[in-house]
Coordinates of C-alpha atoms in Angstrom, one line a residue:
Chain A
X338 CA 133.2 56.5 90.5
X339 CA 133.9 58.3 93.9
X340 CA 137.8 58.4 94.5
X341 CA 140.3 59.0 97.3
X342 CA 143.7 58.8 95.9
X343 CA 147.0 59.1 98.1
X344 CA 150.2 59.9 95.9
X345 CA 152.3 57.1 97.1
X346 CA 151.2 53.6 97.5
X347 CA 154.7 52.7 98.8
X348 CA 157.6 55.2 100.8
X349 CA 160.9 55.1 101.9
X350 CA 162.3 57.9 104.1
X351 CA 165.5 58.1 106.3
X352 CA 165.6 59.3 109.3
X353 CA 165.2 63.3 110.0
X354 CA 163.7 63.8 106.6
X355 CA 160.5 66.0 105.7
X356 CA 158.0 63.5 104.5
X357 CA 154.4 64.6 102.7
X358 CA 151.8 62.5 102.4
X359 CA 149.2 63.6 99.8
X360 CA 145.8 62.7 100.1
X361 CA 143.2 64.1 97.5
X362 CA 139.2 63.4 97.1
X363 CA 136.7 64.2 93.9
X364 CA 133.9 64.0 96.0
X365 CA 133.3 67.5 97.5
X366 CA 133.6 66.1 100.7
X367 CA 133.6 68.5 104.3
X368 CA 135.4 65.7 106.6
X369 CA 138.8 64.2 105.4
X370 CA 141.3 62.0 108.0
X371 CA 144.4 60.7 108.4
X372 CA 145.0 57.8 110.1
X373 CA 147.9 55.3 111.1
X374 CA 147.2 51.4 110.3
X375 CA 149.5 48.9 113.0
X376 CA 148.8 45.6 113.4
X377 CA 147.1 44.8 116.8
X378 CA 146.2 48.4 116.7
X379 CA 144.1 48.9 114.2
X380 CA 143.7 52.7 112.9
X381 CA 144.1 55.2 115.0
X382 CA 143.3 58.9 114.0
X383 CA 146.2 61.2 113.9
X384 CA 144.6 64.6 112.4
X385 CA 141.2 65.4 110.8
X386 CA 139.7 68.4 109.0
X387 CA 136.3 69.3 108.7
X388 CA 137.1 72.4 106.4
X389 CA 139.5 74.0 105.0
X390 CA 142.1 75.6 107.2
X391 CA 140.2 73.8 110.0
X392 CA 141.7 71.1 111.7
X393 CA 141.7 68.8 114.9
X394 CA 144.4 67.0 116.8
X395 CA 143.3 63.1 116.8
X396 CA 144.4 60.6 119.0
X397 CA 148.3 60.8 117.8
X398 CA 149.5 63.8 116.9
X399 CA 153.1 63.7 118.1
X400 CA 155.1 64.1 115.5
X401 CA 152.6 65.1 112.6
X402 CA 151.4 67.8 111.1
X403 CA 148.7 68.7 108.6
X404 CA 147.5 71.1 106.2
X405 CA 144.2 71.4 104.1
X406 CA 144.2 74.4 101.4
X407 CA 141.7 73.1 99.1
X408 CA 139.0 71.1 100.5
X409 CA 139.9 67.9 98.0
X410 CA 143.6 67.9 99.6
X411 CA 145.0 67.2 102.9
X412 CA 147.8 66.4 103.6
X413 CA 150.2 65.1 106.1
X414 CA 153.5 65.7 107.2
X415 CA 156.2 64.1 109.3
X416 CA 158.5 66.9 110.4
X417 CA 161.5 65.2 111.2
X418 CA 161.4 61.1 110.1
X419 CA 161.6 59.1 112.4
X420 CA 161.8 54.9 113.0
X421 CA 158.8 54.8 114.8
X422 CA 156.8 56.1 112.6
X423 CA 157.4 53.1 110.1
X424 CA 153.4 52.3 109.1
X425 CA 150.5 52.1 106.7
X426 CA 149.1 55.5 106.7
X427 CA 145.4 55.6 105.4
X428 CA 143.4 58.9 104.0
X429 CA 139.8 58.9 104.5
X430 CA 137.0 61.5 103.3
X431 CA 133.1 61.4 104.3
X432 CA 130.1 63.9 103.9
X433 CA 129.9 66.5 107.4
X434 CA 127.2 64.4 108.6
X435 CA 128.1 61.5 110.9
X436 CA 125.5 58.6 109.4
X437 CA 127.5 59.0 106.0
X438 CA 130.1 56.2 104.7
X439 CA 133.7 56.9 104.7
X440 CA 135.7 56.7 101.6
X441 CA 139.0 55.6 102.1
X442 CA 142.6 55.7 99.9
X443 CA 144.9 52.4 99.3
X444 CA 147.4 53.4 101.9
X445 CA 150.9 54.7 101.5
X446 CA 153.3 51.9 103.3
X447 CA 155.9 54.0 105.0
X448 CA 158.7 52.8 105.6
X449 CA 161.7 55.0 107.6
X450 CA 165.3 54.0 107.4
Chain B
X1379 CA 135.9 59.5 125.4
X1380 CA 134.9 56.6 123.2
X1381 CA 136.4 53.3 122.7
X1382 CA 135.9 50.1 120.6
X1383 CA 137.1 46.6 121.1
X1384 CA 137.2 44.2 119.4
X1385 CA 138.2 41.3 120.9
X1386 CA 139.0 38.4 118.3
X1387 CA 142.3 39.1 116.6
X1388 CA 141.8 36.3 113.9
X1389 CA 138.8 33.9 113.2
X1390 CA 139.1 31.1 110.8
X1391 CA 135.4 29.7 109.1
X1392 CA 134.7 26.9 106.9
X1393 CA 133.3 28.0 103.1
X1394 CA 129.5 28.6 103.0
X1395 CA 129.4 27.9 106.8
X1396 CA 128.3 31.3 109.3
X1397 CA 130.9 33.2 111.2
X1398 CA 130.1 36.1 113.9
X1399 CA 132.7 39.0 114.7
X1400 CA 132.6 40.8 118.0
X1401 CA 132.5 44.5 118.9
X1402 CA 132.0 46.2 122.2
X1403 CA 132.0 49.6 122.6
X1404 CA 132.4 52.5 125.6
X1405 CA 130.7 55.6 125.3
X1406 CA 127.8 57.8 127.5
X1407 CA 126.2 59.2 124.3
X1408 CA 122.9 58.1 123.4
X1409 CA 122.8 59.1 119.6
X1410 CA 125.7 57.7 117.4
X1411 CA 126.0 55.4 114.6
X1412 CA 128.5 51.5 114.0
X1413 CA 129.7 50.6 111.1
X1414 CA 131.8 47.1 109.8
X1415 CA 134.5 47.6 107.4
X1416 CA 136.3 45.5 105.4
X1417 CA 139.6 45.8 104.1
X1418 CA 140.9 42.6 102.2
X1419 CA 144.2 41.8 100.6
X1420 CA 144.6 45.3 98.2
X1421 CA 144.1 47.5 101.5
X1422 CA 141.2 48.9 99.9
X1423 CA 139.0 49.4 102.6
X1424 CA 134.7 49.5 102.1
X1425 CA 131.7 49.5 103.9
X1426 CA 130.6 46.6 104.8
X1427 CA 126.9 47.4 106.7
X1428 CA 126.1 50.9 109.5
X1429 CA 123.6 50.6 112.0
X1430 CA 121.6 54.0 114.1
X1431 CA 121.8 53.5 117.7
X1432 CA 118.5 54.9 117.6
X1433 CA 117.2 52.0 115.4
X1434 CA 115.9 49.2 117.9
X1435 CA 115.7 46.6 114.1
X1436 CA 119.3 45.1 113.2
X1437 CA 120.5 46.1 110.0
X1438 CA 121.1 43.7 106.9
X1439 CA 122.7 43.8 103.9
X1440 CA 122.7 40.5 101.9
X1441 CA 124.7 37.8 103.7
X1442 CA 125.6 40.5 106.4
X1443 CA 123.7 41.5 109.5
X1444 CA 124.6 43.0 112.8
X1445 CA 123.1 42.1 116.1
X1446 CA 122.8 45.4 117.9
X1447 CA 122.4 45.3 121.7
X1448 CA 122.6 49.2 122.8
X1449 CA 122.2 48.4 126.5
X1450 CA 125.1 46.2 126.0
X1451 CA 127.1 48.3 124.2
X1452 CA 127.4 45.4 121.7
X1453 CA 127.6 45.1 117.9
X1454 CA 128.5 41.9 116.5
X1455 CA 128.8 41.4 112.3
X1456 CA 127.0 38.0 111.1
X1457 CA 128.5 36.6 107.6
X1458 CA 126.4 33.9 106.6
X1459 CA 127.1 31.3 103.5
X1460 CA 130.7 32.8 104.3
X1461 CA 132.7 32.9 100.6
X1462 CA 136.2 33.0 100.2
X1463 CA 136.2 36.8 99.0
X1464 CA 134.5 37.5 102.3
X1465 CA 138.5 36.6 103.7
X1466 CA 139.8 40.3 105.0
X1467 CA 140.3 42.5 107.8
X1468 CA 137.0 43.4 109.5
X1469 CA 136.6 46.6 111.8
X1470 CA 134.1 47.8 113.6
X1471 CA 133.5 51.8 114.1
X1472 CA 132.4 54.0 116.1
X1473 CA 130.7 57.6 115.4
X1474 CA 129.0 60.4 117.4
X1475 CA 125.6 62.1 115.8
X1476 CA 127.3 64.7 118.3
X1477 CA 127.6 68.0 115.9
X1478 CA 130.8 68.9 118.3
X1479 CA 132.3 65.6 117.6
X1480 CA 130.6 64.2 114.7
X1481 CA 133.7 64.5 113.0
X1482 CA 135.7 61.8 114.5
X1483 CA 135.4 58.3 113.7
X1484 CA 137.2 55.5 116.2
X1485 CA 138.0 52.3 115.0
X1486 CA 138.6 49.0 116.7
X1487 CA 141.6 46.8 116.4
X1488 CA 140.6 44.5 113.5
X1489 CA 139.6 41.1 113.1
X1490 CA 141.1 38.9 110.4
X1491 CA 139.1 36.6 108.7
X1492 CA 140.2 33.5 107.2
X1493 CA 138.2 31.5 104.5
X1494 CA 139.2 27.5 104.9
X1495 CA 137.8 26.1 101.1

């Protein structure tokens, strides 16, 4: 059974503090994303890598950044905490090619005191 | 760059009765694929149905099907003999068959789906 897993379903963080979000996939896939769930919003990309080491700013970077070692992990990082970034953060992984299905994690609920 | 709207925030349909959710979408490619995902209560999100611009024939899957109008930029999901597990957030995607930007998938806002028994 394919599998995205993120390391936390549920996170709180005060404010100013290094946060990592893990995202790892057994599925060998090229693409993986991170993206930020708000209602009224809906998901809006904040990084993706299409390899390892490679990686491209999304649609809201400010704030984030990411890092992909191993092409099963990518991970996400909040430098420095803050209230506004209080959100569902989802972790998606698909084949390179663009007609292929993406394969999402349960969401890590972050919230930032 | 591309955008998607969806322009229902909730819809509400009666048990075994037919529903349609709306999607529009901007872009000045002419090769790219939709998709409708669902995420329901346990934020698990799946594939619901995908559909190949290049395709002129609407896809299906079961009680699913799209409506694709690519002059329209329009891409609306059918649920027919709605069922109360069908009750979720729907969004609808947007993807470039670009190789410089094929990378990048753009969702819409959601719609959520209520089930009345």
């Amino acid at each position: 059974d394919v599998k995205v897993t993120q390391s936390s379903r549920y996170l709180v963080k005060r404010t100013g503090e290094k946060v990592f979000l893990e995202c790892v996939q057994d599925m060998d896939h090229e693409n993986m994303f991170w993206y930020r769930q708000d209602p009224g919003l809906g998901l809006r990309l904040i990084y993706f890598s299409y390899d390892v080491k490679m990686k491209e700013k999304g649609d809201i970077p400010e704030g984030y950044s990411v890092s992909r070692e191993k092409k099963e992990r990518f991970s996400l990082i909040l430098e420095s905490a803050s209230t506004n970034q209080t959100s569902m953060y989802l972790c998606a992984s698909t084949r390179l090619y663009a007609n292929t299905e993406a394969f999402f994690g349960q969401g890590t609920r972050l919230t930032v005191v | 760059a591309q955008t998607v709207t969806q322009s229902q925030p909730e819809m509400s349909v009666q048990e075994a009765e037919t529903v349609t959710l709306s999607c529009t979408y901007d872009t000045s490619e002419s090769d790219y694929y939709l998709f409708w995902y669902k995420q329901p209560p346990s934020r698990q999100m799946i594939l619901v149905i995908r559909q190949e611009a290049y395709k002129q024939q609407n896809a299906t899957e079961n009680r699913f099907s799209v409506n694709f109008q690519k002059a329209a930029k329009s891409f609306s999901l059918k649920i027919s003999d709605s069922q109360l597990g069908d009750a979720a957030m729907y969004f609808c995607a947007y993807r470039s068959a670009s190789y410089s930007s094929a990378s990048k998938i753009i969702f819409g806002s959601g719609t959520r789906l209520s089930i009345r028994p």
